[in-house]
XYZ file of C-alpha atoms in Angstrom:
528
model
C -1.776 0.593 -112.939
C -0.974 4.422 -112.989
C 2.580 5.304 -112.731
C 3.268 9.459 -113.187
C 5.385 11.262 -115.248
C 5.256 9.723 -118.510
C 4.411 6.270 -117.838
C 6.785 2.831 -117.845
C 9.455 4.405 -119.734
C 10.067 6.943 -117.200
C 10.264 4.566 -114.693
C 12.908 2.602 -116.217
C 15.145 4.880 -116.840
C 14.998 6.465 -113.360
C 15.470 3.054 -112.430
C 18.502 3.016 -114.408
C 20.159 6.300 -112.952
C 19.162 4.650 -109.440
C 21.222 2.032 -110.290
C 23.961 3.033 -111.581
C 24.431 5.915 -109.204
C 24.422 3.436 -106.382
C 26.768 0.827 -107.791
C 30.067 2.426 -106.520
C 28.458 2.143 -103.052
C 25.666 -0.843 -102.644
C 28.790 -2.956 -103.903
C 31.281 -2.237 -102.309
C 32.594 -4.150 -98.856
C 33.832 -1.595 -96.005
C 37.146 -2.604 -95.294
C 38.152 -4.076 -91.746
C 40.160 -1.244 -91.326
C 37.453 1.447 -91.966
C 35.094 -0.605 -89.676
C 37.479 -0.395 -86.454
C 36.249 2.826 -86.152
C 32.744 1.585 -86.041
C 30.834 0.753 -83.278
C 29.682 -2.670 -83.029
C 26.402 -3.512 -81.307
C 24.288 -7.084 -81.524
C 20.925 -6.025 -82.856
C 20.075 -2.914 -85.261
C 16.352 -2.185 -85.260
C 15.668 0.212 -88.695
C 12.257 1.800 -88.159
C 11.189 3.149 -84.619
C 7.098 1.390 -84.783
C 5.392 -1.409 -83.227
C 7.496 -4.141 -85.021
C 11.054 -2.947 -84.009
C 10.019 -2.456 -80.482
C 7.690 -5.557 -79.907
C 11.112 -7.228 -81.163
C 13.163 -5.294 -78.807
C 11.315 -5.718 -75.683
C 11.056 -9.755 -76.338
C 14.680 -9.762 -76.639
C 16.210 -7.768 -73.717
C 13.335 -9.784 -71.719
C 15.350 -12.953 -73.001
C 18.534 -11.446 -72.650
C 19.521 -8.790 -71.294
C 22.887 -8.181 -71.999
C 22.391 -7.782 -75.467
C 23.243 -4.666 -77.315
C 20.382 -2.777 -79.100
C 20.059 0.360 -80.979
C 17.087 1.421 -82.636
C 17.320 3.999 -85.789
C 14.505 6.268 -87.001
C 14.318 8.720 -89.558
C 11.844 10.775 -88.197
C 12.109 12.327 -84.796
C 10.375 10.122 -82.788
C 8.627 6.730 -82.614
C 5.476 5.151 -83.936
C 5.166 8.460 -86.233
C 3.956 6.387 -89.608
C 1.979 2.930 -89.528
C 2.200 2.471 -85.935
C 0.299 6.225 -85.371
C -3.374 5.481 -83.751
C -4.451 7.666 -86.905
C -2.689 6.247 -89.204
C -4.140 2.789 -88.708
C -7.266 1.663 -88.074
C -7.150 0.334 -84.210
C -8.515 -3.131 -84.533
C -7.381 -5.679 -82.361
C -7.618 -7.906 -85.231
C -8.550 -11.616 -84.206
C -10.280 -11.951 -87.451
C -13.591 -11.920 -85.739
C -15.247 -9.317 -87.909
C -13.203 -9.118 -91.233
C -15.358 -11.073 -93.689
C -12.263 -11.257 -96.088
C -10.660 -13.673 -93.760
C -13.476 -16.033 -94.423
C -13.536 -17.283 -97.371
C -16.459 -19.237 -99.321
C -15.251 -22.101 -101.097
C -16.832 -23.529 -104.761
C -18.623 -26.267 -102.610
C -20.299 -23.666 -100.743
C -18.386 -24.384 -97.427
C -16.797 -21.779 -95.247
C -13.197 -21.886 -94.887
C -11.964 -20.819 -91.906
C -7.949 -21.360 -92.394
C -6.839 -17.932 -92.026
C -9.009 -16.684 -89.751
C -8.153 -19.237 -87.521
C -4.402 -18.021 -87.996
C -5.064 -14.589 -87.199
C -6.767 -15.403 -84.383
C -4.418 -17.459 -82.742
C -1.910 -15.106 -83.341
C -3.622 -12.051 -81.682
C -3.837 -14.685 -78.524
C -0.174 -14.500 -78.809
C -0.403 -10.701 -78.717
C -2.501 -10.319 -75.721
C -0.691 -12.932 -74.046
C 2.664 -11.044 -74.224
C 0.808 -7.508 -73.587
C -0.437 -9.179 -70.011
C 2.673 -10.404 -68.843
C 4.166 -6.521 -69.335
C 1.278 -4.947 -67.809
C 1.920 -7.893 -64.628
C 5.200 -7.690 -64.426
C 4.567 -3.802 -64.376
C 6.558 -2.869 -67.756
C 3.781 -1.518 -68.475
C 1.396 0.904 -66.142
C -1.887 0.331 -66.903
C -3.727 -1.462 -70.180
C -5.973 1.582 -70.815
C -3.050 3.267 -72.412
C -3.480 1.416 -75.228
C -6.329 -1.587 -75.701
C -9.740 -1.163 -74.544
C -12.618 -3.561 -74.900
C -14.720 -2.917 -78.108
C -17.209 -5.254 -79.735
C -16.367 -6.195 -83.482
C -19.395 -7.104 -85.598
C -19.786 -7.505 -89.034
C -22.867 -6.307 -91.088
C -24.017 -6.676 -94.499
C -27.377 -5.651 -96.513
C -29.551 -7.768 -99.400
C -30.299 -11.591 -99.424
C -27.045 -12.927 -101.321
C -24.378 -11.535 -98.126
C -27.166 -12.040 -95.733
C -27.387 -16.171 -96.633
C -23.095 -15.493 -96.522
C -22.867 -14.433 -93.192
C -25.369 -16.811 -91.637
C -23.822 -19.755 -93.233
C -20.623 -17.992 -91.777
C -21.886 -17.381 -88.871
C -22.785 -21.134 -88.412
C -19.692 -22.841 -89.280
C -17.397 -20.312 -86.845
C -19.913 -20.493 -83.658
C -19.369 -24.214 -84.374
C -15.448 -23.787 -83.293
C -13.865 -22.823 -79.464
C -12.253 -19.836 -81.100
C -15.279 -18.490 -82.070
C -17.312 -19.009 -78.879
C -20.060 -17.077 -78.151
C -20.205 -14.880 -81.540
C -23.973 -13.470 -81.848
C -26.073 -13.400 -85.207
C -29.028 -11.476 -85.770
C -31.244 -10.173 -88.891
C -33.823 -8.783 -86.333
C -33.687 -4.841 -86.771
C -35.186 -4.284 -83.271
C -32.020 -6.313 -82.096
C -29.777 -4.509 -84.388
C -30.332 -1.400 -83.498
C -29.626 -2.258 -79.892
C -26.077 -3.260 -81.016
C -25.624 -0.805 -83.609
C -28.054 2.622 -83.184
C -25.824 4.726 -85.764
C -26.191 1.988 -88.563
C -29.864 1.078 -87.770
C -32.189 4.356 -87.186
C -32.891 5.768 -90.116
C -32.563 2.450 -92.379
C -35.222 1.169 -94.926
C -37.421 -1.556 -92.906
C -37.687 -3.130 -95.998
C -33.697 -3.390 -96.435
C -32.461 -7.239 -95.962
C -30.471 -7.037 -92.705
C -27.577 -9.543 -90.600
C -24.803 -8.706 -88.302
C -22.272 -10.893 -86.085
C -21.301 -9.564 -83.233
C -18.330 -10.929 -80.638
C -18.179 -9.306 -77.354
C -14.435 -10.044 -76.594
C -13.566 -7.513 -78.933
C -10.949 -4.547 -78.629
C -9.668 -1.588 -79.781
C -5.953 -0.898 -79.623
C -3.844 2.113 -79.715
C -0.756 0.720 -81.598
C 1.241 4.532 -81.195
C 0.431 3.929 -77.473
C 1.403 0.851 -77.128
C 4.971 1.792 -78.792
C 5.425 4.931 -76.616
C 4.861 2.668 -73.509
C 7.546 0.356 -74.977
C 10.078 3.260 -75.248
C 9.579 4.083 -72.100
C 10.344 0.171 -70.604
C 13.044 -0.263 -73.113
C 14.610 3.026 -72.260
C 15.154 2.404 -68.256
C 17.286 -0.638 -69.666
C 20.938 -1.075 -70.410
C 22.443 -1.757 -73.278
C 19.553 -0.282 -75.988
C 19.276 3.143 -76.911
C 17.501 5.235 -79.207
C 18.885 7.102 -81.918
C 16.150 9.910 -84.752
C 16.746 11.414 -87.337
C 18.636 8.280 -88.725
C 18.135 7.490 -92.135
C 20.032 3.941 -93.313
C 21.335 5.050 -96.132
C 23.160 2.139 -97.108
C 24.088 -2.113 -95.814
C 26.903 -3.624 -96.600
C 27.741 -7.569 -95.728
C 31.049 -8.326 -94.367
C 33.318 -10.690 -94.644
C 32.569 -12.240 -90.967
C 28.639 -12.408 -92.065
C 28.308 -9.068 -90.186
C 26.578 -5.674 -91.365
C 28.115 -2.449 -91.949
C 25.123 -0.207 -91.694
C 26.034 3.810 -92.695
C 23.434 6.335 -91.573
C 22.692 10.270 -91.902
C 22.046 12.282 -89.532
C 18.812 14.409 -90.932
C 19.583 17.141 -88.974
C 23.375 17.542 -89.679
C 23.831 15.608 -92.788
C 26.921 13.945 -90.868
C 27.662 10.207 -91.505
C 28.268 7.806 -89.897
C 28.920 3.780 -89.294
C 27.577 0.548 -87.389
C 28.448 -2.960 -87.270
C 25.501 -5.029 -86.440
C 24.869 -8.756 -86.079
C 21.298 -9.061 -86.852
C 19.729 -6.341 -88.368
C 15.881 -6.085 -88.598
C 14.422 -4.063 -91.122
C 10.853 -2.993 -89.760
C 10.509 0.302 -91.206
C 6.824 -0.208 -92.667
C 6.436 0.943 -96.016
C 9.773 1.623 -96.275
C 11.231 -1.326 -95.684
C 11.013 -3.214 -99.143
C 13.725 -0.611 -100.805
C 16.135 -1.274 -97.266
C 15.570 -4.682 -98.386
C 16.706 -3.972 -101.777
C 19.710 -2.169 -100.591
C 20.903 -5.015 -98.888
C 21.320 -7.301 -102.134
C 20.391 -10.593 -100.433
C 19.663 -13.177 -102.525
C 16.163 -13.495 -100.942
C 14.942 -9.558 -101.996
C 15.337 -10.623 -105.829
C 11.391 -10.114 -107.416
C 10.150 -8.176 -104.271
C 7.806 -5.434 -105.668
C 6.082 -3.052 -103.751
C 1.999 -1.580 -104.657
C 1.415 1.341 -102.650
C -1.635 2.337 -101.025
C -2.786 5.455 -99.569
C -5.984 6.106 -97.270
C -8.012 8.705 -95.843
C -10.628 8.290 -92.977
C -13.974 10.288 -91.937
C -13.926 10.693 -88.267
C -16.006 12.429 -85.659
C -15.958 13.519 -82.480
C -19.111 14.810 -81.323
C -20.532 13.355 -78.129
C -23.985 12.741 -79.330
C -22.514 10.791 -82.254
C -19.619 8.814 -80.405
C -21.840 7.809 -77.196
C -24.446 6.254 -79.190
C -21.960 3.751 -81.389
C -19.899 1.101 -79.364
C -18.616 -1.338 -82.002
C -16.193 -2.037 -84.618
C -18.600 -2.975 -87.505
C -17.089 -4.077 -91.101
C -18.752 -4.503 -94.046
C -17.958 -6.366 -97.695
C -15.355 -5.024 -99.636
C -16.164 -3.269 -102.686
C -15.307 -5.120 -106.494
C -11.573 -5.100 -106.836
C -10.820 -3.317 -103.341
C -7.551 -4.368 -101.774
C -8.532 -6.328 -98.211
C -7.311 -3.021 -96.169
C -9.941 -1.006 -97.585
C -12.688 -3.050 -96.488
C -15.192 0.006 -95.313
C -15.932 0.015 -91.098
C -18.020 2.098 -88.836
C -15.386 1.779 -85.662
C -15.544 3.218 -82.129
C -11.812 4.824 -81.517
C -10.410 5.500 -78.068
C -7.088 7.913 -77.994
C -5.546 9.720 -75.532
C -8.880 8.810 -73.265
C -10.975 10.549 -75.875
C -13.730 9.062 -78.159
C -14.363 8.849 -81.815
C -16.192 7.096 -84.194
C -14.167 6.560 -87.513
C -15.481 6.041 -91.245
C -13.099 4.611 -93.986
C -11.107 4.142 -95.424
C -11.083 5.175 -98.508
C -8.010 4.366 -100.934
C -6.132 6.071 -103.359
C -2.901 5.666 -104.890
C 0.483 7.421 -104.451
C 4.447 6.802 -105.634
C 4.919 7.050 -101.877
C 6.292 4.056 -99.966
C 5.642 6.226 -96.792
C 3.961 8.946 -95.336
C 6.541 10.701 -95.514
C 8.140 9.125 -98.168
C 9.062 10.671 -101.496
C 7.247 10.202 -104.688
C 10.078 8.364 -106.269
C 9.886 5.540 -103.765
C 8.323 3.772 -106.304
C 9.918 4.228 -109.565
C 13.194 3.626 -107.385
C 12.363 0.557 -106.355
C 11.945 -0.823 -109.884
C 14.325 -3.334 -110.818
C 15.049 -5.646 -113.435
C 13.985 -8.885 -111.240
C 10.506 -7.232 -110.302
C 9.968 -5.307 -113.250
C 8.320 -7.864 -115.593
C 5.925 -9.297 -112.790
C 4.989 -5.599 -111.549
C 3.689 -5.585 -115.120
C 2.107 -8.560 -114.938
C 0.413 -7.965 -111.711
C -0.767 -4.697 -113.610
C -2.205 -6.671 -115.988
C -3.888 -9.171 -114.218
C -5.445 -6.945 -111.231
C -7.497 -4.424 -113.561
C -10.523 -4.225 -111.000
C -8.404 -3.371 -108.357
C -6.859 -0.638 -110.595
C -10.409 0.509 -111.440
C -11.218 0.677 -107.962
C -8.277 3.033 -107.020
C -8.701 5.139 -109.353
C -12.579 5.410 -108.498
C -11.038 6.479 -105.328
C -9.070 8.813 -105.772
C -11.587 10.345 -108.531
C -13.767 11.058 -105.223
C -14.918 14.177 -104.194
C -16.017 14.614 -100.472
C -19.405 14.486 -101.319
C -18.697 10.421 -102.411
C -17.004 9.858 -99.231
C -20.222 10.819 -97.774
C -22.667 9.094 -99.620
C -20.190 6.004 -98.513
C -20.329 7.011 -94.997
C -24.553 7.288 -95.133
C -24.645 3.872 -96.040
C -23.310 2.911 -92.475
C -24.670 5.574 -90.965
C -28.038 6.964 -92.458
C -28.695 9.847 -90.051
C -24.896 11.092 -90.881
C -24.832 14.894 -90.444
C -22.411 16.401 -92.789
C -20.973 19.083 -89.847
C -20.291 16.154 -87.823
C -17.128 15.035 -90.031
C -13.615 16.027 -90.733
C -10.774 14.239 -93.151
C -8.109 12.756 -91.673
C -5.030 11.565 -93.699
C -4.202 8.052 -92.826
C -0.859 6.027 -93.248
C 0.649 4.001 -96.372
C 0.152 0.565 -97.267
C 2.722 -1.115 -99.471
C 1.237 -3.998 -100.725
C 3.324 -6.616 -101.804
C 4.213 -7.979 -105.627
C 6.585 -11.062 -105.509
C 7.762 -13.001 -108.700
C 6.257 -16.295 -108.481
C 7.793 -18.054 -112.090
C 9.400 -16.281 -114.736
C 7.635 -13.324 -116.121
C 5.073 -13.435 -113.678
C 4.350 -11.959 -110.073
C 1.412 -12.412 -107.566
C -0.206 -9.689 -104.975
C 0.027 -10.694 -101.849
C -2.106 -9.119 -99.702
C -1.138 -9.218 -95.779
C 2.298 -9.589 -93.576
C 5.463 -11.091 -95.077
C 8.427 -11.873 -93.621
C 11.482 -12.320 -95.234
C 15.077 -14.042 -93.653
C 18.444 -14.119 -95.105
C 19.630 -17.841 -95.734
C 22.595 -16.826 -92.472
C 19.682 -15.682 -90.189
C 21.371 -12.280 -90.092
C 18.732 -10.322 -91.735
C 14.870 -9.919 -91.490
C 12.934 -7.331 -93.683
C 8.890 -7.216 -92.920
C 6.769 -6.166 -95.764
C 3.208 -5.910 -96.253
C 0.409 -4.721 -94.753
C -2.810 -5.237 -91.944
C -3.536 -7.424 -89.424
C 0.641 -6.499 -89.156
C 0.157 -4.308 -85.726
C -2.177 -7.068 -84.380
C 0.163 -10.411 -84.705
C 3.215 -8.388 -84.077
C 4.167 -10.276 -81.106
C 3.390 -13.747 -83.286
C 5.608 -11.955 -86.286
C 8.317 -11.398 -83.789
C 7.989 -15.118 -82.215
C 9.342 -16.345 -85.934
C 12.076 -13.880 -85.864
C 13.390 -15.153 -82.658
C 12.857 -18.813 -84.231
C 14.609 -18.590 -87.499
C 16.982 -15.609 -87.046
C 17.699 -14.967 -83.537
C 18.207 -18.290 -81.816
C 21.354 -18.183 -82.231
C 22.082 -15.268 -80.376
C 19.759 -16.075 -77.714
C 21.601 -18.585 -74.399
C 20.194 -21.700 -74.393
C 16.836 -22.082 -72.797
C 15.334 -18.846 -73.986
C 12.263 -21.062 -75.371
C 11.246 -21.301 -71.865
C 11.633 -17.818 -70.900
C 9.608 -17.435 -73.745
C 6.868 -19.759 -72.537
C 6.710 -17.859 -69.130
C 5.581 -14.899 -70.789
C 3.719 -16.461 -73.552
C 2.056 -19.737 -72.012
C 0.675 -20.886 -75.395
C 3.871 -20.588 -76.888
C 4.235 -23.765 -79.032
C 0.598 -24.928 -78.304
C -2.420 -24.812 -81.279
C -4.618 -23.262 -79.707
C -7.156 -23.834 -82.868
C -6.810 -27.494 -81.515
C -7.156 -27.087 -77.485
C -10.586 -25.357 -76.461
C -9.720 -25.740 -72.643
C -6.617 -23.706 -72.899
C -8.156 -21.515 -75.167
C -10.413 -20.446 -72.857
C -8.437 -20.047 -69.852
C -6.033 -18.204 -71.628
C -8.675 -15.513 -72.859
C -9.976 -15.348 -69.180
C -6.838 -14.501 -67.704
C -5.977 -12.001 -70.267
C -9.191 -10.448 -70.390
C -8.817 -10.009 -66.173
C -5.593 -8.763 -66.626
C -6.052 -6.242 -69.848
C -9.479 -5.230 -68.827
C -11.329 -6.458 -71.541
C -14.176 -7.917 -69.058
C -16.137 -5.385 -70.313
């Protein structure tokens, strides 16, 4: 691992000042008397993407007449991870991403967490059709439109992978009617771009699974500002930074904020607070000294995409199509050739391609990192170092890259690639997440993780893709272990209403599955 600015030692004793220049404050208990002054409120939502406001609209939908109030930094929502180009717009159902599918030492398929991810997104599209029937939400082409995802891979060895893949998912409900072809006359019906132009010689194979989509995540947000602002009782409030969290005495938080604009002050008693502010979120959860934020480390990754807009590219690609990840690359930076709708226009988007930055945001500061350090997460960010050297190789063979790289990348996808066709766009940070496992040790854990105070009152999300996709499933556990008790009696039921599979495995029930994907499909118009 890299670290600027003269290495470990630096680190350690910025970590030091960090410390000690926060002790006075992080420690210290606001007085009841300070805190009358303060207004009180139920929920505080830190972070103003997908994940605060999925969480917002399930609760006001359960019950109403609690009080909400969202807090942003920036001025206005979905403005990091949760900005269509700062993610990459799949509606993952692990359908397509090969990583999810793991191949065992006995040769057999495991299909564990794609199953998972799948389910979840059910849960997602579930939720998403009960808005758009209730009429929350106007229409579903404001944010998800249907999209085939397909995987494709080149030589024998991933060719034999993804038909023995191929072979053991068609075999399950959830996977129902995925496609497999190494015929290049049938692949470049599905997939012109990648095809024309390719060696005939070239071992071929691509899945394919029509029920696909392609979701605006920024969209979807602004649509649930809009429903959540018509209500009572939840407001919105930029330009918020939480600068620091204090527990009180009565289990409650005393949250104290600046104004970015001002540089004013000010205080909040909260309940529950949620921290859901992406990247961002692991040092909020540090602030908060739970016991459960001891050996939380955070790996950031940036990411950059090729995109293009040009109408005799775009109409002539209709697909989300991963490939394998390269040696060492982190799961997000698995490379795709993906159709992008936003704002009713077309693209087609290359990527991504990773790099590394101090920056636990977009834009975050380059001591994010260094600040977070801590003597709990210290030794196994070291270790993690240590034991992930290809992935350290790989990121810095990425940001080593010159533009020409990117598209050499880019023609392996896309053979006919004209250079003119293609501009850079900057995408969003990934903090990927190091947790001490044992003593002097941590372990990279790549995906979404949730973490809950031991008194429910607190819930930090860290981590990293299919996040956007199984927010509504992410969410569901909040209201589980940290909410219920806030929630009048019954609210499992509401909750069924809008989410009929609630408490159902649908890995295990191929009827339901099945109706429940027809309805949503009718409603979201994913029918093709």
């Amino acid at each position: 691992m890299m670290i600027p600015g003269g290495g470990f030692t630096w680190c350690w004793k910025r970590v030091r000042q960090c410390l000690s220049s926060r002790a006075d404050i992080t420690n210290h208990k606001v007085g009841a008397n300070r805190m009358n002054a303060c207004k009180e409120i139920d929920i505080a939502l830190i972070g103003a993407g997908i994940m605060s406001t999925t969480l917002a609209v399930l609760v006001k939908e359960l019950q109403p007449d609690l009080n909400i109030v969202l807090f942003e930094q920036l001025e206005g929502a979905a403005q990091e991870s949760s900005a269509a180009w700062n993610n990459a717009g799949t509606g993952h159902a692990a359908n397509c991403e090969l990583n999810y599918t793991t191949e065992g030492a006995d040769g057999k398929i495991d299909l564990t967490k794609a199953l998972k991810v799948n389910g979840q997104f059910d849960l997602s599209r579930q939720f998403w059709s009960y808005l758009v029937s209730s009429g929350a939400i106007a229409t579903p082409d404001q944010f998800i439109h249907a999209v085939p995802h397909m995987s494709f891979v080149t030589g024998d060895a991933h060719q034999a992978f993804l038909k023995k893949r191929h072979a053991t998912m068609s075999e399950h409900h959830a996977y129902q009617g995925m496609e497999y072809s190494e015929d290049a006359a049938q692949l470049a019906d599905w997939i012109p771009l990648v095809m024309t132009g390719r060696d005939p010689a070239q071992p071929v194979a691509a899945t394919r699974m029509m029920n696909g989509s392609d979701v605006n995540y920024g969209a979807l947000t602004a649509a649930y500002m809009d429903y959540l602002s018509q209500m009572d009782g939840f407001s919105a409030r930029f330009c918020q930074k939480l600068e620091h969290l204090s527990r009180l005495d009565n289990g409650r938080w005393a949250l104290t904020l600046r104004d970015q604009k001002s540089g004013e002050t000010h205080q909040v008693e909260a309940g529950y607070v949620f921290l859901g502010a992406g990247g961002g979120a692991l040092s909020l959860l540090q602030k908060s000294h739970i016991p459960e934020s001891k050996g939380y480390a955070g790996f950031p990754v940036s990411g950059q995409w090729l995109r293009c807009s040009n109408p005799e590219v775009v109409n002539r690609h209709m697909a989300k199509v991963y490939g394998m990840a390269a040696t060492g690359a982190p799961p997000m930076s698995v490379p795709h050739l993906d159709t992008r709708i936003i704002d009713g226009e077309k693209w087609v988007l290359f990527g991504p391609y990773a790099g590394f930055t101090t920056r636990f945001l977009k834009h975050g500061s380059l001591l994010d990192l260094p600040a977070s350090l801590r003597p709990s997460n210290f030794v196994p960010l070291l270790a993690v170092a240590h034991d992930n050297f290809p992935l350290e190789e790989y990121l810095v063979g990425q940001v080593l890259q010159t533009q020409a790289h990117r598209l050499e990348a880019l023609k392996e996808y896309y053979p006919q690639m004209e250079v003119d066709d293609w501009e850079l766009s900057v995408a969003g940070q990934r903090v990927q997440i190091v947790h001490r496992d044992r003593p002097y040790h941590g372990r990279l854990q790549f995906g979404t993780e949730v973490v809950h105070s031991s008194d429910g009152r607190m819930t930090a999300l860290l981590g990293a893709s299919p996040g956007a996709s199984t927010a509504v499933a992410i969410m569901v556990e909040v209201l589980e272990h940290s909410l219920g008790n806030l929630l009048h009696e019954g609210w499992p039921e509401k909750l069924k209403h809008m989410i009929p599979s609630y408490g159902v495995d649908l890995s295990e029930d191929a009827a339901f599955t099945r109706r429940i994907r027809s309805e949503t499909a009718e409603v979201l118009g994913l029918n093709g």
